[in-house]
Amino acid sequence: MELSFIKVLMEGIQEMVFVMEVGEDTNFYYAFFNKAAMETIRLDQKAIGRTFREVHDFDKASLLEAQYTKVLKTGESVTFEATYTNINGEIRNGKSTLTPIFNEDGSFTHISSITQDITNEKIAETDRDITKNRLVKAESQYRSLFYKNSDAIFTIDLHGHILGGNKTSEKLSNYSIGELIGRNFIEFVDPKDRESANKYFTESINGDLKDYRLNFVDKTGERIGCLVKFIPIHLHHIISGIYVIVKDMRELDKLVSKYVESEQIFRIITENVHDVVIMMNHNKEYLYVSPSSREVFGYDYENNSNQTPSINIHANDIKLFENRFEQSIRHAKPFQIQLRAKHEKKGWIWTEISGSPVYSDEHQFQFMVMTARDISIQKEYENKLEYFAYHDSLTGLPNRRFLSDRFSELLKGKKTGITIIFLDIDNFKCINDVWGHDIGDLVIQEFSKRLSQSIESHDIAARLGGDEFIVMLPFVENEEEAIKVAEKIQRVMEGTWHIEHAELTITISMGIALSTQDNITDSVMLRNADLAMYEAKRAGKNLYKVKRF
């Protein structure tokens, strides 16, 4: 009967089934998985007896450990949703239910998991959200983008099918919106450029946002040279579609090609372009700079003909500019770089320069046409994004990602482990319930401030989320020193806290994890510190417990 039951689990259940053994070291070891799991995520029998970290990458293993640890702590079932990559390399959505398994004497020995593929449901849900929220979310920006933009803008799905467009898109293509909707965007790209268009489309989904030159064919068959940008549409942190912004470059292209005899007309056009248009000869001397340079850089370059870039490009970036300039001429290919250019009042500002070489009918280089734009706000935003990727937005403390990276750095060259203290504010839920979340946030901020003041400069205080914090002690390797730090933190938190109109007494439960093992991981340290903290909670709170392993 037992063999039949295993056969049913192995071959008769279409969902992925896993059974994990709970080890004495609190790690989880693969004990069983069925045929569906092996065929879906490329697992084989070599995984039996191994931990999540020995089988999966860091992020996947961390996610699984966190969910299985919830079951270990509570003894109750847990359901969660997460993505996984199948055997074909496709990203799928799964819904997993974890159930604790007890042996005859009531000991907690295993956790079973059944994972259901809910990708189609997620796609349907996303489609419904797009339809419902497209105009609701940021309606004013959407209307401005679509109805007041002089460039053609198409909305396409992740398969390239056109969902809509603005009036300029009708004018550019000579098709009505009704004729465009439902057709694949690539159909309107010149056949010679379709391979490149598909490549640019894929790059944009992966976060590489650039301007590209592509040729389109309108309803009459006319070939249209365009500057194109693909911008992903994010909805609930999921890419649900793409904006395709298309600038008609025919007039500017004609003027550039006829620059020698049509310089006056070219100037009229460039005077109305927001980006700075620049023309340089082979010696990198300015032949022309558009009047928009005054708006972008604060300078009027009309009297700077025959000057070189050294007058306004940062000394550390000149070599980069000159090398890319020469490569562009040598290989007859456009280039794009980011460098620091001088602004009359702001000093050095980050600037993006795009250049295209122009040749005569005899294939002799004539001049380089470039556009320059101020990207200092974009750079500032990128720097902020990088900061927030590693820091908690409420407190400014490092987050779990920062902690993990720093942990790996600190372990390099160390023969012994690092001490971790896991802190949890006692009865924090009551504070939120009684005084409200605004007071709760102020408590978290004050707690973070006091915690940072109670440790040494080489120690690290981080917030995991909610009322959970971590202190990493790189140079504390014995229990006595760790306890001194914990008791100092307790003293700093003592007394009545005056937060707005509330008077509060704050206590904390702490779990201290010390390890003498080599090559210990941050997740194992955190799990043991977490378990020690829960022991302190069960023992009455406002305590600390130590776990050595």
Coordinates of C-alpha atoms in Angstrom, one line a residue:
M1 CA 0.0 0.0 0.0
E2 CA 2.9 2.4 0.8
L3 CA 4.5 1.8 -2.6
S4 CA 1.2 2.6 -4.3
F5 CA 0.9 5.8 -2.4
I6 CA 4.4 6.9 -3.4
K7 CA 3.6 6.0 -7.0
V8 CA 0.5 8.2 -6.8
L9 CA 2.5 11.1 -5.4
M10 CA 5.3 10.5 -8.0
E11 CA 3.2 10.1 -11.2
G12 CA -0.4 10.7 -10.5
I13 CA -0.4 14.3 -9.2
Q14 CA 0.1 17.0 -11.9
E15 CA 1.1 19.8 -9.5
M16 CA 4.7 19.9 -8.2
V17 CA 5.0 18.1 -4.9
F18 CA 8.0 18.5 -2.5
V19 CA 8.7 17.0 0.9
M20 CA 11.5 18.8 2.9
E21 CA 13.1 17.2 6.0
V22 CA 13.7 19.6 8.9
G23 CA 17.3 19.1 10.1
E24 CA 18.6 19.5 13.6
D25 CA 20.6 22.5 12.3
T26 CA 17.2 24.1 11.3
N27 CA 18.1 23.7 7.6
F28 CA 15.6 22.2 5.2
Y29 CA 16.7 19.1 3.1
Y30 CA 15.0 17.7 0.0
A31 CA 13.5 14.3 1.0
F32 CA 11.1 13.8 -2.0
F33 CA 9.8 15.5 -5.1
N34 CA 7.5 14.1 -7.8
K35 CA 7.8 13.6 -11.5
A36 CA 6.0 16.9 -12.2
A37 CA 8.7 18.8 -10.2
M38 CA 11.5 17.0 -12.1
E39 CA 10.0 17.8 -15.5
T40 CA 9.1 21.4 -14.6
I41 CA 12.1 22.9 -12.9
R42 CA 14.9 20.5 -13.9
L43 CA 15.4 18.7 -10.5
D44 CA 16.9 15.3 -10.4
Q45 CA 17.8 12.8 -7.6
K46 CA 21.1 14.6 -6.9
A47 CA 19.1 17.2 -5.0
I48 CA 17.9 14.6 -2.5
G49 CA 19.5 15.3 0.9
R50 CA 20.6 18.8 -0.2
T51 CA 19.5 22.2 1.2
F52 CA 17.9 25.0 -0.7
R53 CA 21.2 26.9 -0.9
E54 CA 22.9 23.9 -2.4
V55 CA 20.3 23.6 -5.2
H56 CA 19.1 27.1 -5.9
D57 CA 20.5 30.6 -6.4
F58 CA 20.7 33.0 -3.4
D59 CA 17.4 34.9 -4.0
K60 CA 15.4 31.7 -4.6
A61 CA 16.9 30.0 -1.6
S62 CA 16.3 33.0 0.6
L63 CA 12.6 33.2 -0.4
L64 CA 12.0 29.5 0.2
E65 CA 13.9 29.5 3.6
A66 CA 11.8 32.5 4.7
Q67 CA 8.5 30.7 3.9
Y68 CA 9.5 27.3 5.3
T69 CA 10.7 29.0 8.5
K70 CA 7.3 30.5 9.0
V71 CA 5.9 27.0 9.1
L72 CA 8.7 25.9 11.5
K73 CA 7.9 28.7 13.9
T74 CA 4.1 28.5 13.9
G75 CA 3.5 24.8 13.2
E76 CA 0.7 26.0 10.8
S77 CA 0.2 25.8 7.0
V78 CA 1.5 28.7 4.9
T79 CA 0.5 29.7 1.4
F80 CA 2.5 32.0 -0.8
E81 CA 3.0 33.0 -4.4
A82 CA 6.3 33.4 -6.2
T83 CA 7.8 33.1 -9.7
Y84 CA 10.0 30.2 -10.9
T85 CA 11.9 29.4 -14.1
N86 CA 10.8 26.2 -15.9
I87 CA 12.9 23.7 -17.8
N88 CA 12.4 25.8 -21.0
G89 CA 13.7 29.0 -19.4
E90 CA 10.2 30.5 -19.1
I91 CA 9.3 32.6 -16.0
R92 CA 6.1 31.1 -14.5
N93 CA 3.9 32.0 -11.5
G94 CA 3.3 29.5 -8.8
K95 CA 1.1 29.2 -5.7
S96 CA 2.6 27.0 -3.0
T97 CA 0.9 25.5 0.1
L98 CA 3.3 24.4 2.8
T99 CA 2.0 21.9 5.4
P100 CA 3.8 20.7 8.6
I101 CA 4.2 16.9 9.1
F102 CA 4.4 15.5 12.6
N103 CA 5.5 11.9 13.5
E104 CA 3.7 9.6 15.8
D105 CA 5.1 11.2 19.0
G106 CA 4.2 14.7 17.8
S107 CA 7.7 15.8 16.7
F108 CA 7.9 18.2 13.8
T109 CA 9.9 16.3 11.2
H110 CA 9.0 17.3 7.6
I111 CA 7.2 20.0 5.6
S112 CA 5.2 19.1 2.4
S113 CA 4.7 21.6 -0.4
I114 CA 2.2 21.5 -3.3
T115 CA 2.9 24.1 -6.0
Q116 CA 0.2 25.0 -8.6
D117 CA 1.0 26.8 -11.8
I118 CA -1.2 30.0 -11.8
T119 CA 0.5 31.8 -14.7
N120 CA -2.6 31.9 -16.8
E121 CA -4.6 33.3 -13.9
K122 CA -2.0 36.0 -13.3
I123 CA -2.0 36.9 -17.0
A124 CA -5.7 37.2 -17.0
E125 CA -5.6 39.3 -13.8
T126 CA -2.9 41.5 -15.3
D127 CA -5.0 42.0 -18.5
R128 CA -8.0 43.0 -16.4
D129 CA -5.9 45.4 -14.4
I130 CA -4.5 47.0 -17.5
T131 CA -8.0 47.5 -19.0
K132 CA -9.4 48.9 -15.8
N133 CA -6.5 51.0 -14.6
R134 CA -4.8 52.4 -17.8
L135 CA -6.6 55.7 -17.7
V136 CA -7.2 55.8 -14.0
K137 CA -3.5 55.6 -13.0
A138 CA -1.8 59.0 -13.6
E139 CA -4.5 60.2 -15.9
S140 CA -3.1 63.7 -16.3
Q141 CA 0.3 62.4 -17.4
Y142 CA -1.2 59.9 -19.7
R143 CA -3.3 62.5 -21.5
S144 CA -0.4 64.9 -21.7
L145 CA 1.8 62.1 -23.1
F146 CA -0.7 61.0 -25.7
Y147 CA -2.7 64.0 -26.8
K148 CA -0.2 66.9 -26.5
N149 CA 2.9 65.1 -27.8
S150 CA 4.2 66.1 -31.2
D151 CA 5.8 62.6 -31.6
A152 CA 3.8 59.5 -32.5
I153 CA 3.2 57.3 -29.5
F154 CA 2.0 53.7 -29.8
T155 CA 1.0 51.4 -26.9
I156 CA 1.8 47.7 -27.6
D157 CA 1.6 44.5 -25.5
L158 CA 4.5 42.3 -24.7
H159 CA 4.0 40.4 -28.0
G160 CA 4.2 43.5 -30.1
H161 CA 0.5 43.9 -30.9
I162 CA -0.7 47.5 -31.1
L163 CA -3.3 48.4 -28.4
G164 CA -3.6 52.1 -29.2
G165 CA -1.9 55.3 -30.3
N166 CA -2.2 59.1 -30.4
K167 CA -3.3 61.4 -33.2
T168 CA 0.3 61.9 -34.4
S169 CA 0.6 58.1 -34.9
E170 CA -2.2 58.3 -37.4
K171 CA -0.6 61.2 -39.2
L172 CA 2.8 59.5 -39.3
S173 CA 1.5 56.1 -40.5
N174 CA -1.4 57.3 -42.7
Y175 CA -3.5 54.6 -40.9
S176 CA -6.4 55.2 -38.6
I177 CA -6.2 54.0 -35.1
G178 CA -8.8 51.4 -35.9
E179 CA -6.6 50.0 -38.7
L180 CA -3.6 49.9 -36.4
I181 CA -5.1 48.2 -33.3
G182 CA -4.5 44.4 -33.2
R183 CA -1.7 44.4 -35.8
N184 CA 1.9 43.7 -34.8
F185 CA 4.1 46.7 -34.6
I186 CA 6.9 45.0 -36.5
E187 CA 4.7 44.9 -39.6
F188 CA 5.2 48.7 -40.1
V189 CA 9.0 48.5 -39.7
D190 CA 11.1 48.4 -42.9
P191 CA 12.0 44.7 -43.6
K192 CA 15.7 45.5 -43.4
D193 CA 15.3 46.9 -39.9
R194 CA 13.0 44.3 -38.4
E195 CA 15.8 42.2 -36.8
S196 CA 17.2 45.3 -35.1
A197 CA 13.7 46.4 -34.0
N198 CA 13.1 43.0 -32.3
K199 CA 16.4 43.3 -30.6
Y200 CA 15.7 46.9 -29.3
F201 CA 12.2 45.8 -28.2
T202 CA 13.8 42.9 -26.1
E203 CA 16.5 45.2 -24.7
S204 CA 13.9 47.7 -23.5
I205 CA 12.0 45.0 -21.5
N206 CA 15.3 44.1 -19.9
G207 CA 15.8 47.8 -18.8
D208 CA 18.1 49.1 -21.5
L209 CA 16.4 52.3 -22.6
K210 CA 18.0 54.1 -25.5
D211 CA 17.1 56.0 -28.6
Y212 CA 17.3 54.0 -31.8
R213 CA 17.2 54.8 -35.6
L214 CA 14.7 52.7 -37.5
N215 CA 12.9 53.1 -40.8
F216 CA 9.1 52.6 -41.0
V217 CA 6.9 52.2 -44.0
D218 CA 3.5 54.0 -44.1
K219 CA 0.3 53.1 -45.7
T220 CA 1.4 54.6 -49.1
G221 CA 4.6 52.6 -49.0
E222 CA 6.8 55.6 -48.2
R223 CA 10.0 54.9 -46.2
I224 CA 10.2 57.1 -43.1
G225 CA 13.4 57.6 -41.1
C226 CA 12.6 57.8 -37.4
L227 CA 14.1 58.1 -34.0
V228 CA 12.5 55.5 -31.7
K229 CA 12.4 54.8 -28.0
F230 CA 10.8 51.8 -26.3
I231 CA 9.6 52.6 -22.7
P232 CA 8.2 49.7 -20.5
I233 CA 4.8 50.3 -18.9
H234 CA 5.0 49.2 -15.2
L235 CA 1.7 48.3 -13.5
H236 CA 1.9 47.0 -9.9
H237 CA 5.7 46.4 -10.4
I238 CA 5.0 44.2 -13.5
I239 CA 5.8 45.2 -17.1
S240 CA 2.4 45.0 -18.8
G241 CA 3.2 46.7 -22.1
I242 CA 5.5 49.1 -24.0
Y243 CA 5.2 52.7 -25.1
V244 CA 6.8 53.2 -28.5
I245 CA 7.7 56.9 -29.0
V246 CA 8.5 57.6 -32.7
K247 CA 10.0 60.9 -33.9
D248 CA 9.8 61.7 -37.6
M249 CA 13.4 62.5 -38.7
R250 CA 12.8 63.0 -42.4
E251 CA 13.1 66.8 -42.5
L252 CA 16.2 66.9 -40.2
D253 CA 17.8 64.1 -42.2
K254 CA 17.2 65.9 -45.5
L255 CA 18.7 69.1 -44.1
V256 CA 21.7 67.4 -42.7
S257 CA 22.4 65.7 -46.0
K258 CA 22.2 69.0 -47.8
Y259 CA 24.0 71.0 -45.1
V260 CA 26.6 72.6 -47.3
E261 CA 24.0 74.4 -49.5
S262 CA 21.2 74.5 -47.0
E263 CA 22.8 75.7 -43.7
Q264 CA 20.3 78.5 -43.3
I265 CA 17.3 76.1 -43.4
F266 CA 19.1 73.7 -41.1
R267 CA 19.6 76.5 -38.5
I268 CA 15.8 77.3 -38.6
I269 CA 15.0 73.7 -37.8
T270 CA 17.6 73.2 -35.1
E271 CA 16.6 76.5 -33.4
N272 CA 13.3 74.7 -32.6
V273 CA 14.8 71.5 -31.3
H274 CA 15.1 71.3 -27.5
D275 CA 18.3 69.2 -27.5
V276 CA 21.4 71.0 -28.5
V277 CA 22.4 70.2 -32.1
I278 CA 26.2 70.3 -32.7
M279 CA 28.3 69.9 -35.9
M280 CA 32.0 69.2 -35.8
N281 CA 34.7 68.7 -38.4
H282 CA 37.4 66.1 -38.4
N283 CA 39.6 68.2 -36.2
K284 CA 36.8 68.3 -33.6
E285 CA 36.2 72.0 -34.1
Y286 CA 32.7 73.3 -33.7
L287 CA 31.1 74.2 -37.1
Y288 CA 27.7 74.9 -35.6
V289 CA 25.9 74.8 -32.2
S290 CA 22.1 75.4 -32.0
P291 CA 20.7 78.3 -30.0
S292 CA 19.2 75.9 -27.5
S293 CA 22.7 75.6 -26.0
R294 CA 21.8 78.8 -24.0
E295 CA 18.8 77.1 -22.4
V296 CA 20.6 73.7 -21.8
F297 CA 24.1 74.9 -20.9
G298 CA 23.7 78.6 -20.2
Y299 CA 26.2 79.5 -23.0
D300 CA 25.8 81.0 -26.4
Y301 CA 28.2 79.2 -28.7
E302 CA 27.7 81.3 -31.9
N303 CA 31.1 83.0 -31.5
N304 CA 32.9 79.7 -30.6
S305 CA 33.4 78.3 -34.1
N306 CA 36.7 76.6 -34.7
Q307 CA 36.9 76.0 -30.9
T308 CA 37.5 72.4 -29.6
P309 CA 35.5 70.4 -27.0
S310 CA 38.2 71.1 -24.3
I311 CA 36.4 74.4 -23.6
N312 CA 33.3 72.7 -22.2
I313 CA 34.0 69.0 -21.6
H314 CA 35.5 67.8 -18.3
A315 CA 39.2 67.0 -18.5
N316 CA 38.6 63.4 -17.3
D317 CA 36.1 62.8 -20.1
I318 CA 37.9 64.4 -23.1
K319 CA 39.8 61.2 -23.9
L320 CA 36.5 59.2 -23.9
F321 CA 34.8 61.7 -26.2
E322 CA 37.7 61.8 -28.7
N323 CA 38.1 58.0 -28.8
R324 CA 34.4 57.5 -29.5
F325 CA 34.4 60.3 -32.1
E326 CA 37.3 58.7 -34.0
Q327 CA 35.8 55.2 -33.8
S328 CA 32.5 56.5 -35.2
I329 CA 34.3 58.0 -38.2
R330 CA 36.4 54.9 -38.7
H331 CA 33.6 52.4 -38.6
A332 CA 30.9 54.7 -40.0
K333 CA 28.6 54.0 -37.1
P334 CA 26.7 56.3 -34.7
F335 CA 27.8 56.6 -31.1
Q336 CA 26.3 57.6 -27.7
I337 CA 28.2 58.5 -24.5
Q338 CA 27.5 60.1 -21.2
L339 CA 30.0 62.7 -19.9
R340 CA 30.3 65.9 -17.9
A341 CA 29.8 69.2 -19.7
K342 CA 30.2 72.6 -18.3
H343 CA 27.1 74.8 -17.5
E344 CA 27.7 78.5 -17.0
K345 CA 26.0 78.6 -13.6
K346 CA 25.6 75.0 -12.4
G347 CA 29.2 73.9 -13.1
W348 CA 29.7 70.3 -14.5
I349 CA 26.4 68.6 -15.4
W350 CA 25.9 65.1 -16.7
T351 CA 25.2 65.1 -20.4
E352 CA 24.3 62.5 -23.0
I353 CA 25.8 63.0 -26.5
S354 CA 24.6 61.1 -29.6
G355 CA 26.6 61.4 -32.8
S356 CA 26.3 60.3 -36.4
P357 CA 29.0 60.7 -39.0
V358 CA 28.0 62.3 -42.4
Y359 CA 29.9 61.4 -45.6
S360 CA 30.0 62.7 -49.1
D361 CA 28.9 60.8 -52.2
E362 CA 32.6 59.8 -52.5
H363 CA 32.5 58.3 -49.0
Q364 CA 34.7 61.1 -47.5
F365 CA 33.9 62.2 -44.0
Q366 CA 32.4 65.7 -43.9
F367 CA 31.2 66.3 -40.4
M368 CA 29.7 64.8 -37.3
V369 CA 26.2 65.7 -36.3
M370 CA 25.5 65.4 -32.6
T371 CA 22.8 66.1 -30.1
A372 CA 23.5 66.9 -26.5
R373 CA 21.0 66.8 -23.6
D374 CA 21.1 67.4 -19.9
I375 CA 20.6 64.1 -18.0
S376 CA 21.6 65.4 -14.6
I377 CA 18.1 64.8 -13.2
Q378 CA 18.2 61.2 -14.6
K379 CA 21.6 60.7 -13.0
E380 CA 20.4 62.0 -9.7
Y381 CA 17.4 59.7 -9.9
E382 CA 19.6 56.7 -10.7
N383 CA 21.8 57.5 -7.7
K384 CA 18.7 57.7 -5.5
L385 CA 17.4 54.4 -6.8
E386 CA 20.7 52.8 -6.0
Y387 CA 20.6 54.2 -2.5
F388 CA 17.0 53.0 -1.9
A389 CA 17.9 49.6 -3.2
Y390 CA 20.2 49.2 -0.2
H391 CA 18.4 51.3 2.4
D392 CA 15.1 51.3 4.3
S393 CA 13.0 54.3 3.1
L394 CA 11.4 55.0 6.6
T395 CA 14.6 55.0 8.7
G396 CA 17.5 55.4 6.3
L397 CA 19.1 52.3 7.8
P398 CA 20.6 49.6 5.6
N399 CA 18.2 46.9 4.5
R400 CA 18.5 43.1 4.1
R401 CA 20.2 43.4 0.7
F402 CA 22.9 45.7 2.1
L403 CA 23.3 43.4 5.1
S404 CA 23.7 40.3 2.8
D405 CA 26.4 42.0 0.6
R406 CA 28.2 43.4 3.6
F407 CA 28.2 40.0 5.3
S408 CA 29.8 38.3 2.3
E409 CA 32.5 41.0 2.2
L410 CA 33.3 40.7 5.9
L411 CA 33.6 36.9 5.8
K412 CA 36.4 37.1 3.1
G413 CA 39.6 36.3 4.9
K414 CA 38.0 35.7 8.3
K415 CA 38.5 32.3 9.9
T416 CA 35.7 32.8 12.4
G417 CA 32.1 33.9 12.1
I418 CA 30.3 37.2 12.7
T419 CA 27.9 37.9 15.6
I420 CA 24.3 38.8 14.8
I421 CA 21.7 40.3 17.1
F422 CA 18.1 40.0 16.0
L423 CA 15.9 42.7 17.7
D424 CA 12.1 42.8 17.8
I425 CA 10.1 45.6 19.5
D426 CA 7.7 44.1 22.1
N427 CA 4.0 44.6 21.6
F428 CA 4.5 46.9 18.7
K429 CA 1.2 45.9 17.2
C430 CA -0.5 47.4 20.2
I431 CA 1.2 50.7 19.6
N432 CA -0.2 50.8 16.0
D433 CA -3.6 49.7 17.2
V434 CA -3.9 52.2 20.0
W435 CA -2.0 55.2 18.7
G436 CA -2.2 54.7 15.0
H437 CA 0.4 54.0 12.3
D438 CA 1.8 57.6 12.2
I439 CA 2.9 57.2 15.8
G440 CA 4.1 53.7 15.0
D441 CA 6.3 55.1 12.2
L442 CA 7.7 57.7 14.6
V443 CA 8.5 55.0 17.1
I444 CA 10.4 53.0 14.4
Q445 CA 12.4 56.2 13.5
E446 CA 13.3 57.0 17.1
F447 CA 14.2 53.3 17.8
S448 CA 16.5 53.4 14.7
K449 CA 18.2 56.6 15.9
R450 CA 18.8 55.1 19.4
L451 CA 19.9 51.8 18.0
S452 CA 22.5 53.5 15.8
Q453 CA 23.8 55.6 18.7
S454 CA 24.3 52.5 20.9
I455 CA 26.7 50.7 18.7
E456 CA 30.3 51.3 17.4
S457 CA 31.0 53.0 14.1
H458 CA 32.2 49.7 12.6
D459 CA 29.1 47.8 13.6
I460 CA 26.0 47.8 11.4
A461 CA 22.4 48.4 12.3
A462 CA 19.8 47.4 9.7
R463 CA 16.0 47.2 9.4
L464 CA 14.5 44.0 8.0
G465 CA 11.0 45.5 7.9
G466 CA 8.1 46.1 10.4
D467 CA 9.6 46.2 13.9
E468 CA 12.4 43.8 13.2
F469 CA 16.0 45.0 13.2
I470 CA 19.5 43.5 13.0
V471 CA 22.8 44.5 14.5
M472 CA 25.9 43.0 12.9
L473 CA 29.0 42.9 15.0
P474 CA 32.0 42.1 12.8
F475 CA 34.6 42.1 15.6
V476 CA 32.7 40.4 18.4
E477 CA 33.5 36.7 18.5
N478 CA 32.5 35.7 22.1
E479 CA 29.3 35.6 24.1
E480 CA 30.5 38.0 26.8
E481 CA 31.2 40.8 24.4
A482 CA 27.9 40.2 22.5
I483 CA 25.9 40.3 25.8
K484 CA 27.6 43.7 26.7
V485 CA 26.3 45.1 23.4
A486 CA 22.8 43.7 24.0
E487 CA 22.6 45.2 27.5
K488 CA 23.8 48.6 26.3
I489 CA 21.0 48.6 23.7
Q490 CA 18.5 47.7 26.5
R491 CA 19.8 50.7 28.5
V492 CA 19.5 53.1 25.6
M493 CA 15.9 52.1 25.1
E494 CA 14.9 52.5 28.8
G495 CA 12.7 55.2 30.2
T496 CA 9.5 56.9 28.9
W497 CA 9.4 57.9 25.2
H498 CA 7.5 61.1 24.4
I499 CA 6.3 60.6 20.8
E500 CA 3.9 63.5 19.8
H501 CA 1.1 63.2 22.3
A502 CA 1.9 59.6 23.4
E503 CA 4.0 58.5 26.3
L504 CA 5.4 55.0 25.7
T505 CA 7.6 52.5 27.4
I506 CA 9.6 50.5 24.8
T507 CA 11.1 47.1 25.4
I508 CA 12.7 44.7 23.0
S509 CA 13.4 41.0 22.7
M510 CA 16.8 40.0 21.3
G511 CA 18.3 36.9 19.8
I512 CA 22.1 36.6 19.7
A513 CA 23.6 34.2 17.2
L514 CA 27.3 33.3 17.4
S515 CA 29.0 30.8 15.1
T516 CA 32.4 29.2 15.1
Q517 CA 31.8 27.5 11.7
D518 CA 33.7 28.4 8.6
N519 CA 31.9 29.7 5.5
I520 CA 28.7 30.3 7.4
T521 CA 25.9 32.1 5.4
D522 CA 24.0 35.2 6.5
S523 CA 20.7 33.3 6.1
V524 CA 21.8 30.6 8.6
M525 CA 23.0 33.3 11.0
L526 CA 19.7 35.3 10.7
R527 CA 17.6 32.1 11.1
N528 CA 19.4 31.2 14.3
A529 CA 19.3 34.7 15.7
D530 CA 15.5 34.8 14.8
L531 CA 14.9 31.6 16.7
A532 CA 16.8 32.8 19.7
M533 CA 14.7 36.0 19.7
Y534 CA 11.5 34.0 19.7
E535 CA 12.9 32.1 22.7
A536 CA 13.3 35.4 24.4
K537 CA 9.7 36.3 23.5
R538 CA 8.4 33.1 24.9
A539 CA 10.4 33.6 28.1
G540 CA 8.6 36.8 28.9
K541 CA 9.9 39.5 26.5
N542 CA 12.4 42.3 27.3
L543 CA 15.1 39.7 27.4
Y544 CA 17.9 38.3 25.2
K545 CA 18.8 34.7 24.4
V546 CA 22.0 33.4 23.0
K547 CA 22.3 30.6 20.4
R548 CA 25.8 29.2 19.6
F549 CA 26.2 26.7 16.8

